[in-house]
mmCIF file of C-alpha atoms in Angstrom:
data_model
loop_
_atom_site.group_PDB
_atom_site.id
_atom_site.type_symbol
_atom_site.label_atom_id
_atom_site.label_comp_id
_atom_site.label_asym_id
_atom_site.label_seq_id
_atom_site.Cartn_x
_atom_site.Cartn_y
_atom_site.Cartn_z
ATOM 1 C CA UNK A 1 -12.660 -52.901 -11.717
ATOM 2 C CA UNK A 2 -14.458 -55.058 -14.288
ATOM 3 C CA UNK A 3 -17.797 -53.430 -13.401
ATOM 4 C CA UNK A 4 -16.313 -50.001 -14.156
ATOM 5 C CA UNK A 5 -14.965 -51.151 -17.510
ATOM 6 C CA UNK A 6 -18.299 -52.674 -18.467
ATOM 7 C CA UNK A 7 -20.086 -49.484 -17.384
ATOM 8 C CA UNK A 8 -17.696 -47.463 -19.572
ATOM 9 C CA UNK A 9 -18.448 -49.761 -22.498
ATOM 10 C CA UNK A 10 -22.189 -49.263 -21.978
ATOM 11 C CA UNK A 11 -21.780 -45.488 -21.750
ATOM 12 C CA UNK A 12 -19.751 -45.426 -24.965
ATOM 13 C CA UNK A 13 -22.303 -47.579 -26.779
ATOM 14 C CA UNK A 14 -25.151 -45.295 -25.669
ATOM 15 C CA UNK A 15 -23.258 -42.248 -26.945
ATOM 16 C CA UNK A 16 -21.964 -43.689 -30.226
ATOM 17 C CA UNK A 17 -18.343 -43.800 -29.080
ATOM 18 C CA UNK A 18 -16.007 -46.502 -30.387
ATOM 19 C CA UNK A 19 -14.019 -47.801 -27.416
ATOM 20 C CA UNK A 20 -10.623 -49.449 -27.780
ATOM 21 C CA UNK A 21 -8.394 -50.592 -24.936
ATOM 22 C CA UNK A 22 -4.672 -51.097 -24.612
ATOM 23 C CA UNK A 23 -2.800 -52.574 -21.705
ATOM 24 C CA UNK A 24 -0.820 -50.279 -19.417
ATOM 25 C CA UNK A 25 2.938 -50.131 -19.638
ATOM 26 C CA UNK A 26 4.118 -52.892 -17.338
ATOM 27 C CA UNK A 27 7.535 -53.812 -16.001
ATOM 28 C CA UNK A 28 8.337 -57.282 -17.348
ATOM 29 C CA UNK A 29 9.067 -60.190 -15.004
ATOM 30 C CA UNK A 30 9.645 -63.793 -16.154
ATOM 31 C CA UNK A 31 6.904 -65.056 -13.842
ATOM 32 C CA UNK A 32 4.363 -63.345 -16.116
ATOM 33 C CA UNK A 33 5.067 -65.995 -18.744
ATOM 34 C CA UNK A 34 3.690 -68.775 -16.523
ATOM 35 C CA UNK A 35 1.275 -66.906 -14.239
ATOM 36 C CA UNK A 36 -2.295 -67.331 -15.571
ATOM 37 C CA UNK A 37 -3.331 -63.765 -14.633
ATOM 38 C CA UNK A 38 -2.535 -62.123 -17.966
ATOM 39 C CA UNK A 39 -4.069 -64.971 -19.959
ATOM 40 C CA UNK A 40 -7.274 -64.681 -17.933
ATOM 41 C CA UNK A 41 -7.244 -60.887 -18.246
ATOM 42 C CA UNK A 42 -6.811 -61.099 -22.017
ATOM 43 C CA UNK A 43 -9.668 -63.609 -22.271
ATOM 44 C CA UNK A 44 -12.007 -61.307 -20.348
ATOM 45 C CA UNK A 45 -11.030 -58.130 -22.185
ATOM 46 C CA UNK A 46 -11.163 -59.740 -25.631
ATOM 47 C CA UNK A 47 -14.603 -61.122 -24.846
ATOM 48 C CA UNK A 48 -16.081 -57.697 -24.128
ATOM 49 C CA UNK A 49 -13.831 -55.082 -25.756
ATOM 50 C CA UNK A 50 -11.808 -54.153 -28.803
ATOM 51 C CA UNK A 51 -8.276 -54.574 -27.470
ATOM 52 C CA UNK A 52 -5.192 -53.347 -29.300
ATOM 53 C CA UNK A 53 -2.454 -55.942 -28.882
ATOM 54 C CA UNK A 54 -1.777 -58.489 -26.187
ATOM 55 C CA UNK A 55 -0.509 -57.765 -22.686
ATOM 56 C CA UNK A 56 3.042 -58.830 -23.599
ATOM 57 C CA UNK A 57 3.200 -56.093 -26.228
ATOM 58 C CA UNK A 58 3.222 -53.521 -23.425
ATOM 59 C CA UNK A 59 5.733 -55.207 -21.110
ATOM 60 C CA UNK A 60 9.188 -53.671 -21.020
ATOM 61 C CA UNK A 61 12.501 -54.012 -19.234
ATOM 62 C CA UNK A 62 13.275 -51.599 -16.393
ATOM 63 C CA UNK A 63 15.465 -49.420 -18.644
ATOM 64 C CA UNK A 64 12.275 -48.084 -20.260
ATOM 65 C CA UNK A 65 10.730 -46.768 -17.038
ATOM 66 C CA UNK A 66 11.056 -43.426 -15.320
ATOM 67 C CA UNK A 67 9.807 -43.209 -11.735
ATOM 68 C CA UNK A 68 7.418 -46.133 -11.297
ATOM 69 C CA UNK A 69 6.593 -49.461 -12.881
ATOM 70 C CA UNK A 70 3.943 -47.789 -15.061
ATOM 71 C CA UNK A 71 5.588 -44.518 -16.179
ATOM 72 C CA UNK A 72 7.780 -45.087 -19.180
ATOM 73 C CA UNK A 73 10.619 -42.734 -20.033
ATOM 74 C CA UNK A 74 11.232 -41.211 -23.472
ATOM 75 C CA UNK A 75 12.710 -44.458 -24.843
ATOM 76 C CA UNK A 76 9.776 -46.390 -23.398
ATOM 77 C CA UNK A 77 7.300 -43.990 -24.989
ATOM 78 C CA UNK A 78 8.985 -44.461 -28.357
ATOM 79 C CA UNK A 79 8.931 -48.259 -27.951
ATOM 80 C CA UNK A 80 5.262 -48.263 -26.939
ATOM 81 C CA UNK A 81 4.327 -46.025 -29.859
ATOM 82 C CA UNK A 82 6.271 -48.221 -32.287
ATOM 83 C CA UNK A 83 4.661 -51.397 -30.934
ATOM 84 C CA UNK A 84 1.172 -49.899 -30.980
ATOM 85 C CA UNK A 85 1.614 -48.668 -34.545
ATOM 86 C CA UNK A 86 2.828 -52.112 -35.617
ATOM 87 C CA UNK A 87 -0.252 -53.680 -34.062
ATOM 88 C CA UNK A 88 -2.521 -51.150 -35.752
ATOM 89 C CA UNK A 89 -0.653 -51.737 -39.009
ATOM 90 C CA UNK A 90 -1.300 -55.428 -38.678
ATOM 91 C CA UNK A 91 -5.024 -54.655 -38.511
ATOM 92 C CA UNK A 92 -5.435 -52.134 -41.332
ATOM 93 C CA UNK A 93 -3.772 -50.474 -44.292
ATOM 94 C CA UNK A 94 -4.153 -47.104 -42.574
ATOM 95 C CA UNK A 95 -1.988 -48.370 -39.729
ATOM 96 C CA UNK A 96 0.629 -49.567 -42.222
ATOM 97 C CA UNK A 97 1.109 -46.005 -43.424
ATOM 98 C CA UNK A 98 1.742 -44.753 -39.895
ATOM 99 C CA UNK A 99 4.275 -47.518 -39.236
ATOM 100 C CA UNK A 100 6.135 -46.693 -42.436
ATOM 101 C CA UNK A 101 6.502 -43.069 -41.299
ATOM 102 C CA UNK A 102 7.697 -43.975 -37.793
ATOM 103 C CA UNK A 103 11.483 -43.848 -37.374
ATOM 104 C CA UNK A 104 13.076 -47.228 -36.629
#
């Protein structure tokens, strides 16, 4: 998987494309707080890519999912959008404007 991501980064660089990554919607489990996987994943991704947010930003309780652990329902989509806009707002004034317009 990492080879494919690095190849995508190279392709984007060759074609003048700015590449940003986010984490997938993930069903939250307590074990993720102590398992080193997400910390190691974040370290790798942040070393090579522009990443929007941390993995925990995209972890949700089961009530936000539709038919699998990666497909969020309407409430999950709204939560993800709100969280992503907050993260973008933290990074730039342009993002702040989008967050202000988003319903709470």
